[in-house]
């Protein structure tokens, strides 16, 4: 598969002038990425052709430190699906070409409503990945399509600047193509308080799959 040989360096990206927010208990950054990677492999039933899902990179920072300390799918406009979760807000973002390729790989009914199909696919991917971070099954409530930059889409959540932001790079590949995007999870204050007994992240983490 195209992603198996992908170079995935370990890199350290501390936020500017503040301590990093805490991450969930029971996992180091590497462990959390491994949990997300396993969840990504479980996305295969969403697609009409054999695919392999992977999460090769994870970053944790305060919302205000994006993009310096976070991950981005590209440099400009994205096709994103935003949804509300229990204790978090989610945004799944792709560059437009990757979004189109991913939708084609999903196949299925509804060819006359590609935007609706993409929104439903994005919600299903969020529901498949987010439990690895939140520790419980989730429902992607009120999913909606957002065609804007990541910064503008996250701004629409009205989250405070110090909100804990987990961003995970998602790659879905078949035998000939790979499509990449980024899942963003913004933790609300109650969720963040429940994490304070955990460890503090000091790095953005990427490990070989």
Short mmCIF file of N, CA and C in Angstrom, two decimals, residues 35-188:
data_model
loop_
_atom_site.label_atom_id
_atom_site.label_comp_id
_atom_site.label_asym_id
_atom_site.label_seq_id
_atom_site.Cartn_x
_atom_site.Cartn_y
_atom_site.Cartn_z
N UNK A 35 -4.03 3.99 19.29
CA UNK A 35 -5.47 3.76 19.42
C UNK A 35 -6.22 4.34 18.22
N UNK A 36 -5.85 5.53 17.80
CA UNK A 36 -6.48 6.15 16.63
C UNK A 36 -6.17 5.37 15.36
N UNK A 37 -4.93 4.89 15.26
CA UNK A 37 -4.55 4.10 14.09
C UNK A 37 -5.40 2.83 14.01
N UNK A 38 -5.59 2.15 15.15
CA UNK A 38 -6.43 0.95 15.16
C UNK A 38 -7.87 1.29 14.78
N UNK A 39 -8.36 2.42 15.27
CA UNK A 39 -9.72 2.85 14.91
C UNK A 39 -9.82 3.13 13.41
N UNK A 40 -8.77 3.72 12.83
CA UNK A 40 -8.79 4.01 11.40
C UNK A 40 -8.84 2.73 10.57
N UNK A 41 -8.19 1.69 11.04
CA UNK A 41 -8.25 0.42 10.33
C UNK A 41 -9.66 -0.16 10.34
N UNK A 42 -10.46 0.23 11.34
CA UNK A 42 -11.84 -0.23 11.41
C UNK A 42 -12.80 0.53 10.51
N UNK A 43 -12.30 1.51 9.76
CA UNK A 43 -13.16 2.29 8.86
C UNK A 43 -13.46 1.58 7.54
N UNK A 44 -12.79 0.47 7.26
CA UNK A 44 -12.90 -0.20 5.97
C UNK A 44 -14.35 -0.49 5.55
N UNK A 45 -15.26 -0.90 6.45
CA UNK A 45 -16.63 -1.17 6.02
C UNK A 45 -17.37 0.02 5.45
N UNK A 46 -16.86 1.22 5.64
CA UNK A 46 -17.52 2.42 5.09
C UNK A 46 -17.28 2.57 3.59
N UNK A 47 -16.40 1.75 3.02
CA UNK A 47 -15.99 1.92 1.64
C UNK A 47 -16.37 0.71 0.80
N UNK A 48 -16.59 0.97 -0.50
CA UNK A 48 -17.04 -0.09 -1.40
C UNK A 48 -15.89 -0.86 -2.02
N UNK A 49 -14.65 -0.44 -1.78
CA UNK A 49 -13.48 -1.14 -2.27
C UNK A 49 -12.52 -1.36 -1.09
N UNK A 50 -11.63 -2.34 -1.20
CA UNK A 50 -10.70 -2.58 -0.09
C UNK A 50 -9.80 -1.37 0.16
N UNK A 51 -9.77 -0.89 1.38
CA UNK A 51 -8.93 0.24 1.75
C UNK A 51 -8.23 -0.06 3.07
N UNK A 52 -7.16 0.67 3.31
CA UNK A 52 -6.45 0.61 4.58
C UNK A 52 -6.45 2.00 5.19
N UNK A 53 -6.93 2.12 6.41
CA UNK A 53 -6.92 3.39 7.12
C UNK A 53 -5.74 3.46 8.07
N UNK A 54 -5.18 4.64 8.24
CA UNK A 54 -4.03 4.82 9.14
C UNK A 54 -4.07 6.21 9.74
N UNK A 55 -3.51 6.34 10.93
CA UNK A 55 -3.27 7.64 11.57
C UNK A 55 -1.78 7.73 11.83
N UNK A 56 -1.01 8.31 10.91
CA UNK A 56 0.45 8.34 11.06
C UNK A 56 0.97 9.46 11.93
N UNK A 57 0.11 10.43 12.29
CA UNK A 57 0.62 11.60 13.02
C UNK A 57 -0.46 12.16 13.94
N UNK A 58 -0.02 12.61 15.09
CA UNK A 58 -0.91 13.19 16.09
C UNK A 58 -0.27 14.45 16.65
N UNK A 59 -1.07 15.49 16.84
CA UNK A 59 -0.58 16.71 17.47
C UNK A 59 -1.58 17.17 18.51
N UNK A 60 -1.08 17.71 19.61
CA UNK A 60 -1.91 18.23 20.69
C UNK A 60 -1.44 19.62 21.05
N UNK A 61 -2.35 20.57 21.12
CA UNK A 61 -1.97 21.95 21.44
C UNK A 61 -3.20 22.70 21.90
N UNK A 62 -3.02 23.94 22.29
CA UNK A 62 -4.15 24.83 22.50
C UNK A 62 -4.64 25.34 21.15
N UNK A 63 -5.92 25.64 21.06
CA UNK A 63 -6.49 26.12 19.81
C UNK A 63 -5.72 27.32 19.26
N UNK A 64 -5.29 28.21 20.15
CA UNK A 64 -4.59 29.42 19.72
C UNK A 64 -3.26 29.11 19.04
N UNK A 65 -2.71 27.91 19.25
CA UNK A 65 -1.39 27.58 18.70
C UNK A 65 -1.46 26.92 17.34
N UNK A 66 -2.66 26.71 16.80
CA UNK A 66 -2.79 26.26 15.43
C UNK A 66 -2.56 27.46 14.50
N UNK A 67 -1.78 27.35 13.44
CA UNK A 67 -1.24 26.12 12.86
C UNK A 67 0.16 25.75 13.30
N UNK A 68 0.86 26.58 14.07
CA UNK A 68 2.25 26.30 14.37
C UNK A 68 2.43 24.96 15.08
N UNK A 69 1.51 24.61 15.99
CA UNK A 69 1.68 23.40 16.78
C UNK A 69 0.70 22.31 16.42
N UNK A 70 -0.11 22.51 15.40
CA UNK A 70 -1.10 21.52 15.02
C UNK A 70 -0.86 20.98 13.63
N UNK A 71 -1.84 20.26 13.11
CA UNK A 71 -1.75 19.66 11.78
C UNK A 71 -2.77 20.30 10.86
N UNK A 72 -2.43 20.40 9.58
CA UNK A 72 -3.32 20.95 8.57
C UNK A 72 -3.40 20.00 7.39
N UNK A 73 -4.57 19.89 6.75
CA UNK A 73 -4.68 19.05 5.56
C UNK A 73 -4.07 19.69 4.33
N UNK A 74 -3.95 21.01 4.31
CA UNK A 74 -3.42 21.74 3.16
C UNK A 74 -3.25 23.20 3.52
N UNK A 75 -3.07 24.01 2.52
CA UNK A 75 -2.76 25.42 2.75
C UNK A 75 -3.95 26.36 2.62
N UNK A 76 -5.08 25.87 2.11
CA UNK A 76 -6.14 26.81 1.77
C UNK A 76 -7.50 26.21 2.09
N UNK A 77 -8.43 26.30 1.13
CA UNK A 77 -9.79 25.86 1.33
C UNK A 77 -9.86 24.36 1.56
N UNK A 78 -10.81 23.94 2.37
CA UNK A 78 -11.01 22.53 2.63
C UNK A 78 -12.49 22.19 2.47
N UNK A 79 -12.75 20.92 2.29
CA UNK A 79 -14.09 20.37 2.42
C UNK A 79 -14.12 19.65 3.76
N UNK A 80 -14.93 20.14 4.68
CA UNK A 80 -14.93 19.62 6.05
C UNK A 80 -16.33 19.22 6.47
N UNK A 81 -16.37 18.31 7.43
CA UNK A 81 -17.62 17.96 8.10
C UNK A 81 -17.46 18.32 9.57
N UNK A 82 -18.35 19.15 10.07
CA UNK A 82 -18.35 19.55 11.47
C UNK A 82 -19.51 18.86 12.18
N UNK A 83 -19.28 18.47 13.44
CA UNK A 83 -20.33 17.81 14.22
C UNK A 83 -20.10 18.05 15.70
N UNK A 84 -21.16 17.96 16.46
CA UNK A 84 -21.09 18.07 17.91
C UNK A 84 -21.05 16.68 18.52
N UNK A 85 -20.17 16.49 19.50
CA UNK A 85 -20.06 15.23 20.24
C UNK A 85 -20.33 15.51 21.71
N UNK A 86 -20.47 14.46 22.49
CA UNK A 86 -20.63 14.61 23.93
C UNK A 86 -19.29 15.01 24.53
N UNK A 87 -19.15 16.27 24.91
CA UNK A 87 -17.92 16.74 25.51
C UNK A 87 -16.89 17.27 24.54
N UNK A 88 -17.24 17.37 23.27
CA UNK A 88 -16.26 17.83 22.29
C UNK A 88 -16.98 18.31 21.03
N UNK A 89 -16.24 19.05 20.23
CA UNK A 89 -16.67 19.40 18.88
C UNK A 89 -15.68 18.78 17.91
N UNK A 90 -16.16 18.29 16.78
CA UNK A 90 -15.32 17.60 15.82
C UNK A 90 -15.36 18.29 14.48
N UNK A 91 -14.22 18.27 13.80
CA UNK A 91 -14.10 18.78 12.44
C UNK A 91 -13.21 17.81 11.68
N UNK A 92 -13.70 17.27 10.58
CA UNK A 92 -12.93 16.38 9.72
C UNK A 92 -12.71 17.10 8.40
N UNK A 93 -11.44 17.40 8.08
CA UNK A 93 -11.13 18.28 6.96
C UNK A 93 -10.26 17.58 5.92
N UNK A 94 -10.60 17.82 4.65
CA UNK A 94 -9.84 17.31 3.52
C UNK A 94 -9.64 18.42 2.50
N UNK A 95 -8.55 18.35 1.75
CA UNK A 95 -8.47 19.16 0.56
C UNK A 95 -9.53 18.66 -0.42
N UNK A 96 -10.07 19.54 -1.28
CA UNK A 96 -11.19 19.13 -2.14
C UNK A 96 -10.91 17.89 -2.98
N UNK A 97 -9.72 17.76 -3.55
CA UNK A 97 -9.41 16.60 -4.37
C UNK A 97 -9.43 15.31 -3.56
N UNK A 98 -8.93 15.38 -2.32
CA UNK A 98 -8.96 14.20 -1.46
C UNK A 98 -10.39 13.86 -1.06
N UNK A 99 -11.20 14.88 -0.82
CA UNK A 99 -12.60 14.63 -0.47
C UNK A 99 -13.32 13.93 -1.61
N UNK A 100 -13.07 14.36 -2.84
CA UNK A 100 -13.71 13.73 -4.00
C UNK A 100 -13.26 12.28 -4.16
N UNK A 101 -11.96 12.05 -3.99
CA UNK A 101 -11.45 10.69 -4.11
C UNK A 101 -11.99 9.77 -3.04
N UNK A 102 -12.07 10.27 -1.82
CA UNK A 102 -12.61 9.48 -0.71
C UNK A 102 -14.07 9.14 -0.95
N UNK A 103 -14.83 10.09 -1.46
CA UNK A 103 -16.24 9.85 -1.74
C UNK A 103 -16.41 8.81 -2.83
N UNK A 104 -15.55 8.87 -3.85
CA UNK A 104 -15.61 7.86 -4.92
C UNK A 104 -15.29 6.48 -4.37
N UNK A 105 -14.33 6.40 -3.45
CA UNK A 105 -13.98 5.10 -2.86
C UNK A 105 -15.10 4.55 -2.01
N UNK A 106 -15.93 5.44 -1.44
CA UNK A 106 -17.05 4.98 -0.61
C UNK A 106 -18.15 4.38 -1.45
N UNK A 107 -18.35 4.91 -2.68
CA UNK A 107 -19.38 4.38 -3.56
C UNK A 107 -20.75 4.53 -2.94
N UNK A 108 -21.62 3.54 -3.20
CA UNK A 108 -22.93 3.53 -2.57
C UNK A 108 -23.96 4.34 -3.31
N UNK A 109 -25.10 4.48 -2.66
CA UNK A 109 -26.23 5.19 -3.25
C UNK A 109 -26.11 6.69 -3.06
N UNK A 110 -27.00 7.40 -3.73
CA UNK A 110 -27.08 8.84 -3.53
C UNK A 110 -26.18 9.64 -4.44
N UNK A 111 -25.89 9.12 -5.65
CA UNK A 111 -24.98 9.82 -6.56
C UNK A 111 -25.48 11.22 -6.89
N UNK A 112 -26.80 11.44 -6.80
CA UNK A 112 -27.36 12.75 -7.11
C UNK A 112 -27.17 13.75 -5.97
N UNK A 113 -26.67 13.31 -4.84
CA UNK A 113 -26.48 14.18 -3.68
C UNK A 113 -25.09 13.99 -3.11
N UNK A 114 -24.04 14.39 -3.87
CA UNK A 114 -22.68 14.14 -3.39
C UNK A 114 -22.35 14.88 -2.10
N UNK A 115 -22.89 16.08 -1.92
CA UNK A 115 -22.60 16.81 -0.69
C UNK A 115 -23.21 16.12 0.53
N UNK A 116 -24.42 15.62 0.36
CA UNK A 116 -25.05 14.88 1.45
C UNK A 116 -24.31 13.59 1.74
N UNK A 117 -23.87 12.90 0.70
CA UNK A 117 -23.11 11.66 0.89
C UNK A 117 -21.80 11.94 1.61
N UNK A 118 -21.11 13.02 1.22
CA UNK A 118 -19.85 13.35 1.87
C UNK A 118 -20.07 13.70 3.34
N UNK A 119 -21.14 14.43 3.63
CA UNK A 119 -21.44 14.79 5.02
C UNK A 119 -21.70 13.54 5.85
N UNK A 120 -22.48 12.62 5.30
CA UNK A 120 -22.77 11.38 6.03
C UNK A 120 -21.51 10.53 6.21
N UNK A 121 -20.67 10.47 5.17
CA UNK A 121 -19.42 9.73 5.27
C UNK A 121 -18.52 10.35 6.34
N UNK A 122 -18.41 11.67 6.33
CA UNK A 122 -17.59 12.34 7.33
C UNK A 122 -18.08 12.09 8.73
N UNK A 123 -19.40 12.12 8.93
CA UNK A 123 -19.95 11.86 10.26
C UNK A 123 -19.62 10.43 10.71
N UNK A 124 -19.69 9.48 9.78
CA UNK A 124 -19.37 8.09 10.12
C UNK A 124 -17.90 7.93 10.47
N UNK A 125 -17.02 8.64 9.77
CA UNK A 125 -15.59 8.58 10.09
C UNK A 125 -15.33 9.19 11.46
N UNK A 126 -15.96 10.31 11.76
CA UNK A 126 -15.83 10.92 13.09
C UNK A 126 -16.27 9.94 14.17
N UNK A 127 -17.41 9.30 13.96
CA UNK A 127 -17.92 8.35 14.95
C UNK A 127 -17.00 7.15 15.09
N UNK A 128 -16.25 6.82 14.03
CA UNK A 128 -15.32 5.70 14.10
C UNK A 128 -14.02 6.03 14.80
N UNK A 129 -13.57 7.29 14.70
CA UNK A 129 -12.27 7.67 15.25
C UNK A 129 -12.35 8.30 16.64
N UNK A 130 -13.33 9.14 16.87
CA UNK A 130 -13.37 9.92 18.12
C UNK A 130 -13.37 9.08 19.39
N UNK A 131 -14.01 7.89 19.42
CA UNK A 131 -13.98 7.11 20.66
C UNK A 131 -12.57 6.75 21.13
N UNK A 132 -11.61 6.68 20.22
CA UNK A 132 -10.23 6.38 20.61
C UNK A 132 -9.66 7.48 21.50
N UNK A 133 -10.14 8.70 21.32
CA UNK A 133 -9.69 9.84 22.14
C UNK A 133 -10.59 10.04 23.35
N UNK A 134 -11.90 9.95 23.14
CA UNK A 134 -12.86 10.28 24.19
C UNK A 134 -13.15 9.11 25.12
N UNK A 135 -12.79 7.89 24.71
CA UNK A 135 -12.94 6.75 25.59
C UNK A 135 -14.33 6.17 25.66
N UNK A 136 -15.24 6.57 24.76
CA UNK A 136 -16.60 6.06 24.77
C UNK A 136 -17.20 6.25 23.38
N UNK A 137 -18.19 5.43 23.02
CA UNK A 137 -18.87 5.64 21.73
C UNK A 137 -19.48 7.03 21.65
N UNK A 138 -19.53 7.56 20.44
CA UNK A 138 -20.07 8.91 20.26
C UNK A 138 -21.06 8.91 19.11
N UNK A 139 -21.93 9.90 19.12
CA UNK A 139 -22.81 10.18 17.98
C UNK A 139 -22.46 11.55 17.44
N UNK A 140 -22.19 11.61 16.14
CA UNK A 140 -21.88 12.88 15.49
C UNK A 140 -23.20 13.62 15.25
N UNK A 141 -23.57 14.47 16.18
CA UNK A 141 -24.86 15.15 16.12
C UNK A 141 -24.80 16.34 15.17
N UNK A 142 -25.88 16.52 14.43
CA UNK A 142 -26.04 17.66 13.53
C UNK A 142 -24.84 17.86 12.62
N UNK A 143 -24.39 16.84 11.89
CA UNK A 143 -23.24 17.02 10.99
C UNK A 143 -23.58 17.98 9.87
N UNK A 144 -22.61 18.80 9.50
CA UNK A 144 -22.85 19.78 8.46
C UNK A 144 -21.58 19.97 7.64
N UNK A 145 -21.77 20.32 6.39
CA UNK A 145 -20.66 20.56 5.49
C UNK A 145 -20.13 21.98 5.69
N UNK A 146 -18.81 22.12 5.76
CA UNK A 146 -18.17 23.43 5.88
C UNK A 146 -17.12 23.54 4.77
N UNK A 147 -17.30 24.48 3.87
CA UNK A 147 -16.35 24.69 2.79
C UNK A 147 -15.60 25.99 3.08
N UNK A 148 -14.50 25.86 3.80
CA UNK A 148 -13.74 27.03 4.24
C UNK A 148 -12.37 26.55 4.69
N UNK A 149 -11.52 27.48 5.11
CA UNK A 149 -10.24 27.09 5.67
C UNK A 149 -10.46 26.43 7.04
N UNK A 150 -9.47 25.66 7.50
CA UNK A 150 -9.58 25.04 8.81
C UNK A 150 -9.71 26.11 9.89
N UNK A 151 -8.89 27.16 9.80
CA UNK A 151 -8.94 28.22 10.81
C UNK A 151 -10.34 28.83 10.90
N UNK A 152 -10.95 29.10 9.75
CA UNK A 152 -12.29 29.69 9.76
C UNK A 152 -13.32 28.70 10.29
N UNK A 153 -13.18 27.43 9.94
CA UNK A 153 -14.14 26.42 10.41
C UNK A 153 -14.05 26.26 11.93
N UNK A 154 -12.83 26.24 12.47
CA UNK A 154 -12.68 26.11 13.92
C UNK A 154 -13.16 27.37 14.63
N UNK A 155 -12.99 28.52 13.99
CA UNK A 155 -13.46 29.77 14.58
C UNK A 155 -14.98 29.75 14.77
N UNK A 156 -15.67 29.06 13.89
CA UNK A 156 -17.13 28.99 13.98
C UNK A 156 -17.61 28.23 15.22
N UNK A 157 -16.72 27.48 15.87
CA UNK A 157 -17.10 26.77 17.09
C UNK A 157 -17.18 27.70 18.30
N UNK A 158 -16.59 28.92 18.18
CA UNK A 158 -16.56 29.89 19.28
C UNK A 158 -15.86 29.35 20.52
N UNK A 159 -14.93 28.40 20.33
CA UNK A 159 -14.19 27.83 21.45
C UNK A 159 -13.15 28.83 21.94
N UNK A 160 -12.90 28.88 23.26
CA UNK A 160 -11.86 29.77 23.79
C UNK A 160 -10.49 29.42 23.23
N UNK A 161 -9.59 30.39 23.26
CA UNK A 161 -8.27 30.21 22.67
C UNK A 161 -7.47 29.11 23.35
N UNK A 162 -7.72 28.86 24.64
CA UNK A 162 -6.94 27.85 25.36
C UNK A 162 -7.59 26.46 25.33
N UNK A 163 -8.60 26.28 24.48
CA UNK A 163 -9.26 24.97 24.37
C UNK A 163 -8.27 23.91 23.90
N UNK A 164 -8.35 22.73 24.51
CA UNK A 164 -7.52 21.61 24.10
C UNK A 164 -7.91 21.14 22.71
N UNK A 165 -6.95 21.12 21.80
CA UNK A 165 -7.18 20.69 20.43
C UNK A 165 -6.31 19.47 20.12
N UNK A 166 -6.96 18.37 19.80
CA UNK A 166 -6.27 17.17 19.33
C UNK A 166 -6.48 17.09 17.82
N UNK A 167 -5.40 17.01 17.07
CA UNK A 167 -5.52 16.85 15.62
C UNK A 167 -4.78 15.59 15.20
N UNK A 168 -5.44 14.78 14.40
CA UNK A 168 -4.89 13.49 13.97
C UNK A 168 -4.95 13.41 12.45
N UNK A 169 -3.81 13.11 11.85
CA UNK A 169 -3.77 12.98 10.39
C UNK A 169 -4.30 11.62 9.99
N UNK A 170 -5.29 11.60 9.13
CA UNK A 170 -5.91 10.37 8.64
C UNK A 170 -5.50 10.13 7.19
N UNK A 171 -5.08 8.90 6.90
CA UNK A 171 -4.79 8.50 5.53
C UNK A 171 -5.63 7.27 5.22
N UNK A 172 -6.35 7.30 4.12
CA UNK A 172 -7.10 6.15 3.62
C UNK A 172 -6.56 5.83 2.24
N UNK A 173 -6.17 4.58 2.02
CA UNK A 173 -5.52 4.21 0.77
C UNK A 173 -6.09 2.91 0.23
N UNK A 174 -6.20 2.83 -1.10
CA UNK A 174 -6.45 1.54 -1.74
C UNK A 174 -5.17 1.12 -2.46
N UNK A 175 -5.25 0.24 -3.42
CA UNK A 175 -4.04 -0.28 -4.05
C UNK A 175 -3.32 0.75 -4.90
N UNK A 176 -4.00 1.80 -5.32
CA UNK A 176 -3.39 2.75 -6.25
C UNK A 176 -3.40 4.20 -5.77
N UNK A 177 -4.25 4.54 -4.83
CA UNK A 177 -4.38 5.93 -4.41
C UNK A 177 -4.40 6.04 -2.89
N UNK A 178 -4.02 7.21 -2.40
CA UNK A 178 -4.11 7.52 -0.97
C UNK A 178 -4.73 8.90 -0.82
N UNK A 179 -5.65 9.02 0.13
CA UNK A 179 -6.33 10.29 0.40
C UNK A 179 -6.09 10.66 1.85
N UNK A 180 -5.74 11.91 2.08
CA UNK A 180 -5.40 12.34 3.43
C UNK A 180 -6.27 13.48 3.92
N UNK A 181 -6.48 13.52 5.21
CA UNK A 181 -7.21 14.60 5.86
C UNK A 181 -6.78 14.69 7.31
N UNK A 182 -7.45 15.55 8.07
CA UNK A 182 -7.14 15.74 9.48
C UNK A 182 -8.43 15.77 10.28
N UNK A 183 -8.46 15.00 11.37
CA UNK A 183 -9.55 15.06 12.32
C UNK A 183 -9.16 15.99 13.46
N UNK A 184 -10.02 16.96 13.76
CA UNK A 184 -9.82 17.88 14.89
C UNK A 184 -10.87 17.60 15.95
N UNK A 185 -10.42 17.50 17.19
CA UNK A 185 -11.33 17.36 18.32
C UNK A 185 -11.05 18.48 19.31
N UNK A 186 -12.05 19.30 19.57
CA UNK A 186 -11.97 20.39 20.54
C UNK A 186 -12.70 19.97 21.80
N UNK A 187 -11.97 19.90 22.93
CA UNK A 187 -12.56 19.43 24.17
C UNK A 187 -13.20 20.59 24.94
N UNK A 188 -14.41 20.39 25.42
CA UNK A 188 -15.03 21.45 26.22
C UNK A 188 -14.44 21.47 27.63
#
